[in-house]
Amino acid sequence: MGLNGTVQVPGDKSITHRAFLFGGIASGTTRVRNALEGADCLASLQAMQSLGAKVERTADEIRITGTDTLQEATIDCGNSGTTIRLLSGILAGGEASYTLDGDDSLRRRPMKRILEPLTLFGAKLDGETAPIHITGTPLVGTTYTLPVASAQVKSAVLLAGLYANGETTVIEPVLSRDHTERMLPQFGIDISIDDFEDGRHIRLQGPARLRATAIDVPGDPSSAAFWWTAAVIGQESRITTTHVLMNPTRVGFLQTLRQMGASVEITNRSETGGEETADVTVETTALQAITVEGEQIPSLIDEIPLLALLATQAEGRTVIRDAEELRVKETDRIETVVAALKRLGAHIEATDDGMIIEGPTPLQAADVDSAGDHRLAMMLTIATTINPEITVHGREVVEVSYPTFYDDLKKLQSGIPE
Ligand code: S3P
């Protein structure tokens, strides 16, 4: 049975985090519309409340009144890497002591990548894995070249720069998602961006206080990607996702879909709060294998579990390389994706920095587990749309980034073809 219809996916996770965190330190009241109210982003919102920000909800927006003193707090960041890493940047220059902790998955993820640059500012913090202990201290601006393409590290450095005396520069040899650089100017911060031979230089002057603004959060392309995949590999399916973020650093998966031969229609292009949006319609098509590597990887890193699923249905050998960052996500996504798809009969092998998939293979009935990883739970649920005999355990983790995922699935399953 095919999937048909139109979905407005929830707000973008990366943008919602930033709206909550930045609103929490801005002077005045920031209004956020279409925020993603998943567990990850709520961890950021609650963190700002424990630090002194005030939060009020109305029928259609969340209002955050920022605090100018960051009071002492112990913060549970849950499953959220974005919360712990961006918050560390904010708190390094705070006035008190802070402890940032999280669940078992977050406690396994590397934090040295933020300790290193923050120490260059003079920050006092420890914890190569969570819990991180921070003693707020006066900071001095610095220049830092990112050793990995990570928007979380880049953002932690820029946020520390807001509290530091003097100039802070982040040099980014490989582009990562740029929502922090796009959103800070909305909060009145001057950012200069220049492309040089060694990469993109992003610069700001500190200390600088944010001024409240209004943010309308576009739909999350990493959530829409589940429906694009379902449409392509389904039978006579056609799905439209509306008002989806089209930021160039986030659309790698759509480009890959096109390269694999999928029919992707982009309409209603628009702009909101410094970010492009559009409606995206995808329908069932035969797919060709592809190689995905290098600078493409950061633009589709969170969609690689879906790319692996697509590759099981594509003609030929798909190679994903240069994606070793997958090993330090909510799970080691090279291992968890390969293990789960193998159970479904896919011809897939892990490599050090990615995976190799031979297709097409019909997916067979089996029990599979999300391993507590939200993106794995949703990818495997999309696999059930081509074989309903597949059973997915640990489904509730979708709460992290897409609480209404199963409702949207039901709606599309009962959708009538156009
Ligand atoms: C994010 C950055 C990426 C991404 C994550 C969200 C962000 O992580 O995988 O889901 O909002 O900055 P890295 O910074 O570790 O690449």
Short mmCIF file of C-alpha atoms and ligand atoms in Angstrom, two decimals:
data_model
loop_
_atom_site.label_atom_id
_atom_site.label_comp_id
_atom_site.label_asym_id
_atom_site.label_seq_id
_atom_site.Cartn_x
_atom_site.Cartn_y
_atom_site.Cartn_z
CA MET A 1 0.00 0.00 0.00
CA GLY A 2 1.39 3.39 -0.92
CA LEU A 3 1.74 6.53 1.15
CA ASN A 4 0.05 9.65 -0.13
CA GLY A 5 -0.71 13.15 1.04
CA THR A 6 0.74 16.31 2.50
CA VAL A 7 2.60 16.73 5.79
CA GLN A 8 3.77 19.80 7.64
CA VAL A 9 6.73 18.35 9.52
CA PRO A 10 7.60 19.85 12.94
CA GLY A 11 10.01 22.76 13.30
CA ASP A 12 13.70 22.30 12.64
CA LYS A 13 15.58 20.84 15.61
CA SER A 14 18.81 22.82 15.15
CA ILE A 15 16.96 26.12 14.71
CA THR A 16 14.63 25.49 17.67
CA HIS A 17 17.59 24.75 19.97
CA ARG A 18 19.24 28.00 18.95
CA ALA A 19 16.03 30.03 19.30
CA PHE A 20 15.59 28.71 22.88
CA LEU A 21 19.24 29.09 23.90
CA PHE A 22 19.72 32.52 22.35
CA GLY A 23 16.31 33.73 23.59
CA GLY A 24 17.34 32.59 27.06
CA ILE A 25 20.30 34.99 27.18
CA ALA A 26 18.83 37.89 25.16
CA SER A 27 17.52 41.11 26.71
CA GLY A 28 13.74 41.23 26.29
CA THR A 29 11.21 38.61 25.24
CA THR A 30 11.88 36.36 22.23
CA ARG A 31 8.84 34.84 20.53
CA VAL A 32 9.30 31.45 18.86
CA ARG A 33 6.67 30.05 16.48
CA ASN A 34 6.46 26.49 15.17
CA ALA A 35 9.13 25.39 17.65
CA LEU A 36 9.91 21.69 17.78
CA GLU A 37 8.65 20.47 21.14
CA GLY A 38 10.66 17.26 21.13
CA ALA A 39 12.63 16.08 24.17
CA ASP A 40 15.98 17.42 22.85
CA CYS A 41 14.79 20.98 22.32
CA LEU A 42 12.79 20.95 25.56
CA ALA A 43 16.07 20.11 27.33
CA SER A 44 17.47 23.39 25.95
CA LEU A 45 14.37 25.32 27.01
CA GLN A 46 14.39 23.87 30.54
CA ALA A 47 18.13 24.53 30.80
CA MET A 48 17.55 28.22 30.12
CA GLN A 49 14.80 28.26 32.75
CA SER A 50 17.11 26.76 35.36
CA LEU A 51 19.67 29.42 34.50
CA GLY A 52 17.15 32.22 35.15
CA ALA A 53 15.19 32.75 31.90
CA LYS A 54 11.38 32.98 32.05
CA VAL A 55 9.22 30.92 29.71
CA GLU A 56 5.58 31.49 28.81
CA ARG A 57 3.47 29.51 26.34
CA THR A 58 0.58 30.86 24.31
CA ALA A 59 -1.59 28.93 21.86
CA ASP A 60 0.80 29.53 18.97
CA GLU A 61 4.16 30.55 20.38
CA ILE A 62 6.72 30.09 23.13
CA ARG A 63 7.96 33.32 24.74
CA ILE A 64 11.33 33.42 26.45
CA THR A 65 12.50 36.35 28.52
CA GLY A 66 16.27 36.14 28.70
CA THR A 67 18.43 36.44 31.78
CA ASP A 68 21.54 38.62 32.09
CA THR A 69 22.97 36.64 35.01
CA LEU A 70 23.39 32.92 34.53
CA GLN A 71 22.61 31.48 37.95
CA GLU A 72 24.23 28.35 39.33
CA ALA A 73 22.58 25.18 38.00
CA THR A 74 22.85 21.46 37.45
CA ILE A 75 21.36 20.74 34.05
CA ASP A 76 20.12 17.49 32.57
CA CYS A 77 20.68 17.69 28.80
CA GLY A 78 18.99 14.31 28.26
CA ASN A 79 19.94 12.82 24.89
CA SER A 80 20.92 16.15 23.36
CA GLY A 81 24.42 16.81 22.06
CA THR A 82 23.38 20.24 20.79
CA THR A 83 22.19 21.29 24.26
CA ILE A 84 25.32 20.22 26.13
CA ARG A 85 27.82 21.56 23.59
CA LEU A 86 26.19 24.93 22.85
CA LEU A 87 25.39 25.50 26.51
CA SER A 88 29.02 24.85 27.48
CA GLY A 89 29.99 27.74 25.20
CA ILE A 90 27.44 30.02 26.87
CA LEU A 91 28.29 29.05 30.46
CA ALA A 92 32.08 29.21 30.15
CA GLY A 93 31.85 32.99 30.61
CA GLY A 94 29.07 32.86 33.24
CA GLU A 95 29.16 34.07 36.84
CA ALA A 96 28.66 30.80 38.72
CA SER A 97 29.38 27.06 38.65
CA TYR A 98 27.46 24.68 36.47
CA THR A 99 27.19 20.94 35.90
CA LEU A 100 25.90 19.59 32.58
CA ASP A 101 24.93 15.96 32.39
CA GLY A 102 22.81 13.69 30.23
CA ASP A 103 21.58 10.16 29.57
CA ASP A 104 23.79 7.11 28.99
CA SER A 105 24.09 7.84 25.27
CA LEU A 106 25.15 11.46 25.85
CA ARG A 107 27.62 10.36 28.54
CA ARG A 108 29.44 8.29 25.93
CA ARG A 109 29.82 11.11 23.39
CA PRO A 110 33.06 13.09 23.02
CA MET A 111 33.23 16.46 24.78
CA LYS A 112 36.97 17.05 24.38
CA ARG A 113 36.08 18.71 21.07
CA ILE A 114 34.54 21.62 23.02
CA LEU A 115 36.88 21.56 26.05
CA GLU A 116 39.85 22.21 23.78
CA PRO A 117 38.67 25.43 22.11
CA LEU A 118 36.94 26.73 25.24
CA THR A 119 40.18 26.34 27.20
CA LEU A 120 41.83 28.67 24.65
CA PHE A 121 39.42 31.39 25.84
CA GLY A 122 40.66 30.83 29.42
CA ALA A 123 37.54 28.84 30.37
CA LYS A 124 37.64 26.59 33.44
CA LEU A 125 35.93 23.33 32.68
CA ASP A 126 36.49 19.60 32.76
CA GLY A 127 34.80 16.42 31.57
CA GLU A 128 36.00 14.71 28.39
CA THR A 129 32.65 12.97 28.63
CA ALA A 130 29.57 14.21 30.51
CA PRO A 131 29.14 15.30 33.25
CA ILE A 132 30.91 18.54 32.37
CA HIS A 133 31.76 20.89 35.26
CA ILE A 134 32.16 24.55 34.42
CA THR A 135 33.30 27.38 36.65
CA GLY A 136 32.32 30.60 34.89
CA THR A 137 35.27 32.95 34.44
CA PRO A 138 36.20 36.07 32.40
CA LEU A 139 37.15 35.01 28.87
CA VAL A 140 39.42 36.45 26.20
CA GLY A 141 38.53 36.10 22.49
CA THR A 142 40.50 33.61 20.43
CA THR A 143 40.94 32.13 16.95
CA TYR A 144 40.13 28.48 16.45
CA THR A 145 40.28 26.22 13.39
CA LEU A 146 37.74 23.42 13.55
CA PRO A 147 39.42 20.00 13.30
CA VAL A 148 36.06 18.31 12.53
CA ALA A 149 33.14 19.72 10.53
CA SER A 150 30.88 20.25 13.55
CA ALA A 151 28.26 22.96 13.86
CA GLN A 152 28.01 22.20 17.57
CA VAL A 153 31.69 22.96 18.16
CA LYS A 154 31.57 26.03 15.89
CA SER A 155 28.53 27.31 17.80
CA ALA A 156 30.07 26.67 21.23
CA VAL A 157 33.07 28.78 20.20
CA LEU A 158 30.95 31.63 18.79
CA LEU A 159 28.75 31.66 21.91
CA ALA A 160 31.79 31.79 24.21
CA GLY A 161 32.97 34.67 22.00
CA LEU A 162 29.86 36.66 22.97
CA TYR A 163 31.05 36.61 26.61
CA ALA A 164 34.75 37.14 25.83
CA ASN A 165 36.72 40.36 25.59
CA GLY A 166 37.94 41.07 22.07
CA GLU A 167 37.61 39.31 18.76
CA THR A 168 36.71 35.65 18.28
CA THR A 169 37.24 33.89 14.95
CA VAL A 170 36.23 30.37 13.98
CA ILE A 171 37.85 28.97 10.86
CA GLU A 172 35.83 26.26 9.20
CA PRO A 173 37.74 24.28 6.51
CA VAL A 174 34.63 22.21 5.65
CA LEU A 175 31.22 23.85 5.82
CA SER A 176 28.82 22.67 8.54
CA ARG A 177 25.26 23.84 9.18
CA ASP A 178 25.28 27.61 9.60
CA HIS A 179 22.19 28.38 11.69
CA THR A 180 24.15 30.07 14.48
CA GLU A 181 25.78 32.54 12.08
CA ARG A 182 22.41 33.19 10.45
CA MET A 183 20.45 33.60 13.67
CA LEU A 184 22.83 35.69 15.79
CA PRO A 185 22.36 38.73 13.49
CA GLN A 186 18.59 38.38 14.05
CA PHE A 187 19.42 38.92 17.73
CA GLY A 188 21.39 42.07 16.85
CA ILE A 189 24.90 40.57 16.82
CA ASP A 190 27.35 41.66 14.11
CA ILE A 191 28.99 38.67 12.45
CA SER A 192 31.46 38.88 9.60
CA ILE A 193 31.91 35.92 7.28
CA ASP A 194 34.74 35.67 4.73
CA ASP A 195 35.82 32.78 2.55
CA PHE A 196 39.59 32.30 2.38
CA GLU A 197 41.78 29.51 1.07
CA ASP A 198 41.95 27.78 4.45
CA GLY A 199 38.18 27.90 4.87
CA ARG A 200 35.38 30.14 6.04
CA HIS A 201 36.30 32.71 8.71
CA ILE A 202 33.42 33.64 11.03
CA ARG A 203 34.16 36.56 13.32
CA LEU A 204 32.47 38.48 16.12
CA GLN A 205 33.44 41.02 18.77
CA GLY A 206 32.74 40.49 22.44
CA PRO A 207 31.37 41.12 24.88
CA ALA A 208 28.01 41.48 23.16
CA ARG A 209 24.48 41.08 24.52
CA LEU A 210 21.72 39.66 22.33
CA ARG A 211 18.48 41.59 21.80
CA ALA A 212 15.22 39.60 21.74
CA THR A 213 13.58 38.89 18.40
CA ALA A 214 10.84 36.77 16.82
CA ILE A 215 11.75 33.45 15.18
CA ASP A 216 9.47 31.46 12.90
CA VAL A 217 10.99 27.97 12.74
CA PRO A 218 10.80 26.27 9.31
CA GLY A 219 10.01 22.54 9.00
CA ASP A 220 12.92 20.19 9.68
CA PRO A 221 14.42 18.68 6.49
CA SER A 222 15.89 15.85 8.60
CA SER A 223 12.31 14.94 9.61
CA ALA A 224 10.88 15.47 6.12
CA ALA A 225 13.57 13.09 4.83
CA PHE A 226 11.68 10.14 6.37
CA TRP A 227 8.67 10.89 4.15
CA TRP A 228 10.78 11.55 1.06
CA THR A 229 12.35 8.14 1.56
CA ALA A 230 8.98 6.46 2.17
CA ALA A 231 7.64 8.03 -1.04
CA VAL A 232 10.59 6.97 -3.19
CA ILE A 233 10.74 3.34 -2.04
CA GLY A 234 6.97 2.90 -1.69
CA GLN A 235 4.48 1.74 -4.26
CA GLU A 236 2.73 4.48 -6.22
CA SER A 237 3.43 6.94 -3.44
CA ARG A 238 3.54 10.69 -3.62
CA ILE A 239 4.20 12.87 -0.58
CA THR A 240 4.42 16.63 -0.24
CA THR A 241 6.15 18.17 2.77
CA THR A 242 5.35 21.86 3.23
CA HIS A 243 7.39 24.83 4.49
CA VAL A 244 10.62 22.81 4.81
CA LEU A 245 13.97 24.46 5.54
CA MET A 246 16.06 24.66 2.34
CA ASN A 247 19.29 25.95 3.88
CA PRO A 248 22.14 24.90 1.50
CA THR A 249 24.05 23.28 4.40
CA ARG A 250 21.07 20.99 5.07
CA VAL A 251 19.83 19.83 1.67
CA GLY A 252 22.50 17.26 0.81
CA PHE A 253 20.01 14.42 1.13
CA LEU A 254 17.65 15.96 -1.42
CA GLN A 255 20.53 16.41 -3.85
CA THR A 256 21.52 12.78 -3.30
CA LEU A 257 17.96 11.63 -3.90
CA ARG A 258 18.03 13.44 -7.24
CA GLN A 259 21.41 11.94 -8.14
CA MET A 260 19.97 8.50 -7.42
CA GLY A 261 17.21 9.21 -9.93
CA ALA A 262 14.33 10.23 -7.66
CA SER A 263 11.71 12.67 -8.80
CA VAL A 264 11.92 15.70 -6.50
CA GLU A 265 9.76 18.75 -7.11
CA ILE A 266 10.47 21.97 -5.22
CA THR A 267 7.76 24.65 -5.16
CA ASN A 268 6.60 27.66 -3.13
CA ARG A 269 10.09 28.89 -2.35
CA SER A 270 10.02 31.51 0.38
CA GLU A 271 12.16 33.03 3.14
CA THR A 272 11.68 33.37 6.86
CA GLY A 273 14.10 34.80 9.44
CA GLY A 274 17.19 34.54 7.23
CA GLU A 275 16.41 30.96 6.15
CA GLU A 276 14.95 29.66 2.86
CA THR A 277 11.95 27.34 2.84
CA ALA A 278 9.97 25.45 0.19
CA ASP A 279 7.43 22.68 -0.36
CA VAL A 280 9.00 19.43 -1.51
CA THR A 281 7.14 16.67 -3.36
CA VAL A 282 8.70 13.26 -3.87
CA GLU A 283 7.20 10.25 -5.64
CA THR A 284 8.01 6.59 -6.21
CA THR A 285 10.91 6.03 -8.62
CA ALA A 286 13.53 3.39 -9.37
CA LEU A 287 16.89 4.28 -7.84
CA GLN A 288 20.52 3.96 -8.89
CA ALA A 289 23.38 3.36 -6.45
CA ILE A 290 25.68 6.26 -5.66
CA THR A 291 28.93 7.21 -3.88
CA VAL A 292 28.56 9.84 -1.16
CA GLU A 293 31.73 11.29 0.34
CA GLY A 294 33.84 14.30 1.35
CA GLU A 295 32.25 17.70 1.76
CA GLN A 296 28.79 16.31 0.97
CA ILE A 297 28.76 14.36 4.23
CA PRO A 298 28.05 17.18 6.74
CA SER A 299 25.06 18.32 4.64
CA LEU A 300 23.32 14.95 5.09
CA ILE A 301 24.99 13.48 8.17
CA ASP A 302 21.74 12.93 10.11
CA GLU A 303 20.06 11.39 7.04
CA ILE A 304 22.68 8.68 6.48
CA PRO A 305 20.53 5.97 8.15
CA LEU A 306 17.90 6.78 5.50
CA LEU A 307 20.47 6.83 2.73
CA ALA A 308 21.46 3.30 3.78
CA LEU A 309 17.84 2.19 3.59
CA LEU A 310 17.44 3.79 0.14
CA ALA A 311 20.61 2.07 -1.03
CA THR A 312 19.16 -1.35 -0.15
CA GLN A 313 16.50 -0.61 -2.79
CA ALA A 314 18.83 0.96 -5.40
CA GLU A 315 20.41 -0.84 -8.34
CA GLY A 316 24.15 -1.36 -7.76
CA ARG A 317 26.76 -0.64 -5.09
CA THR A 318 26.36 2.39 -2.87
CA VAL A 319 29.44 3.61 -1.03
CA ILE A 320 29.28 6.04 1.90
CA ARG A 321 32.70 7.21 3.07
CA ASP A 322 34.29 10.04 5.11
CA ALA A 323 31.42 9.67 7.57
CA GLU A 324 33.35 8.58 10.70
CA GLU A 325 31.38 11.22 12.65
CA LEU A 326 28.51 8.72 12.56
CA ARG A 327 30.37 6.74 15.19
CA VAL A 328 29.85 9.49 17.79
CA LYS A 329 26.17 10.26 17.24
CA GLU A 330 23.34 9.15 19.58
CA THR A 331 24.60 5.62 18.81
CA ASP A 332 27.51 4.45 16.69
CA ARG A 333 25.33 4.78 13.61
CA ILE A 334 27.69 2.82 11.39
CA GLU A 335 27.30 -0.22 13.65
CA THR A 336 23.62 0.18 14.56
CA VAL A 337 22.41 0.89 11.00
CA VAL A 338 24.43 -1.94 9.48
CA ALA A 339 23.34 -4.43 12.17
CA ALA A 340 19.65 -3.54 11.84
CA LEU A 341 19.57 -3.58 8.02
CA LYS A 342 21.51 -6.88 7.98
CA ARG A 343 18.75 -8.43 10.10
CA LEU A 344 16.35 -7.35 7.37
CA GLY A 345 18.42 -9.22 4.78
CA ALA A 346 20.25 -6.24 3.29
CA HIS A 347 23.66 -6.70 1.72
CA ILE A 348 25.46 -4.11 3.76
CA GLU A 349 28.93 -3.94 5.34
CA ALA A 350 30.43 -1.46 7.75
CA THR A 351 33.73 0.26 6.94
CA ASP A 352 35.81 2.44 9.29
CA ASP A 353 34.25 5.62 7.96
CA GLY A 354 30.97 4.53 6.42
CA MET A 355 29.28 1.59 4.76
CA ILE A 356 28.90 -0.27 1.47
CA ILE A 357 25.50 -1.48 0.31
CA GLU A 358 24.60 -3.72 -2.64
CA GLY A 359 21.07 -3.48 -3.96
CA PRO A 360 18.33 -4.02 -4.65
CA THR A 361 17.29 -6.51 -1.97
CA PRO A 362 13.75 -7.19 -0.78
CA LEU A 363 13.62 -6.54 2.97
CA GLN A 364 12.61 -9.61 4.97
CA ALA A 365 10.47 -10.00 8.10
CA ALA A 366 12.45 -9.65 11.35
CA ASP A 367 12.42 -8.01 14.77
CA VAL A 368 14.71 -4.99 14.94
CA ASP A 369 15.54 -2.56 17.72
CA SER A 370 16.06 1.20 17.67
CA ALA A 371 18.98 0.86 20.14
CA GLY A 372 17.49 3.97 21.79
CA ASP A 373 18.33 6.09 18.71
CA HIS A 374 15.46 8.24 17.40
CA ARG A 375 16.67 8.35 13.81
CA LEU A 376 17.13 4.59 13.73
CA ALA A 377 13.61 4.02 15.10
CA MET A 378 12.13 6.19 12.34
CA MET A 379 14.29 4.77 9.54
CA LEU A 380 13.26 1.22 10.54
CA THR A 381 9.62 2.27 10.71
CA ILE A 382 9.92 3.52 7.12
CA ALA A 383 11.25 0.04 6.26
CA THR A 384 7.97 -1.40 7.63
CA THR A 385 6.10 0.53 4.92
CA ILE A 386 7.63 -1.79 2.31
CA ASN A 387 7.36 -4.92 4.47
CA PRO A 388 4.71 -4.74 7.23
CA GLU A 389 6.09 -8.01 8.67
CA ILE A 390 9.06 -6.08 10.07
CA THR A 391 8.63 -5.31 13.79
CA VAL A 392 10.43 -2.36 15.35
CA HIS A 393 11.12 -2.29 19.09
CA GLY A 394 12.03 0.80 21.09
CA ARG A 395 9.71 2.97 19.00
CA GLU A 396 9.02 5.57 21.68
CA VAL A 397 12.40 7.33 21.19
CA VAL A 398 10.94 9.34 18.29
CA GLU A 399 9.94 11.69 21.14
CA VAL A 400 13.48 13.11 20.91
CA SER A 401 13.00 14.85 17.55
CA TYR A 402 9.59 14.02 16.04
CA PRO A 403 6.89 13.35 18.67
CA THR A 404 4.08 13.21 16.07
CA PHE A 405 5.90 10.83 13.72
CA TYR A 406 3.46 7.91 14.06
CA ASP A 407 0.43 10.22 13.64
CA ASP A 408 1.88 11.57 10.39
CA LEU A 409 2.62 8.02 9.23
CA LYS A 410 -0.99 6.97 9.84
CA LYS A 411 -2.26 10.01 7.99
CA LEU A 412 -0.10 9.24 4.94
CA GLN A 413 -1.06 5.55 5.03
CA SER A 414 -4.71 6.45 4.76
CA GLY A 415 -4.00 9.14 2.15
CA ILE A 416 -5.77 8.91 -1.19
CA PRO A 417 -3.53 9.07 -4.30
CA GLU A 418 -3.99 12.29 -6.30
C1 S3P B 1 23.75 19.84 14.99
C2 S3P B 1 24.95 19.54 14.41
C3 S3P B 1 25.32 18.20 13.94
C4 S3P B 1 24.09 17.31 13.80
C5 S3P B 1 23.19 17.39 15.00
C6 S3P B 1 22.71 18.82 15.18
C7 S3P B 1 23.48 21.23 15.43
O1 S3P B 1 26.20 17.61 14.87
O2 S3P B 1 24.47 15.97 13.58
O3 S3P B 1 22.07 16.56 14.84
O4 S3P B 1 22.30 21.57 15.69
O5 S3P B 1 24.43 22.01 15.50
P1 S3P B 1 27.80 17.93 14.89
O6 S3P B 1 28.01 19.34 15.29
O7 S3P B 1 28.35 16.97 15.90
O8 S3P B 1 28.28 17.65 13.51
#
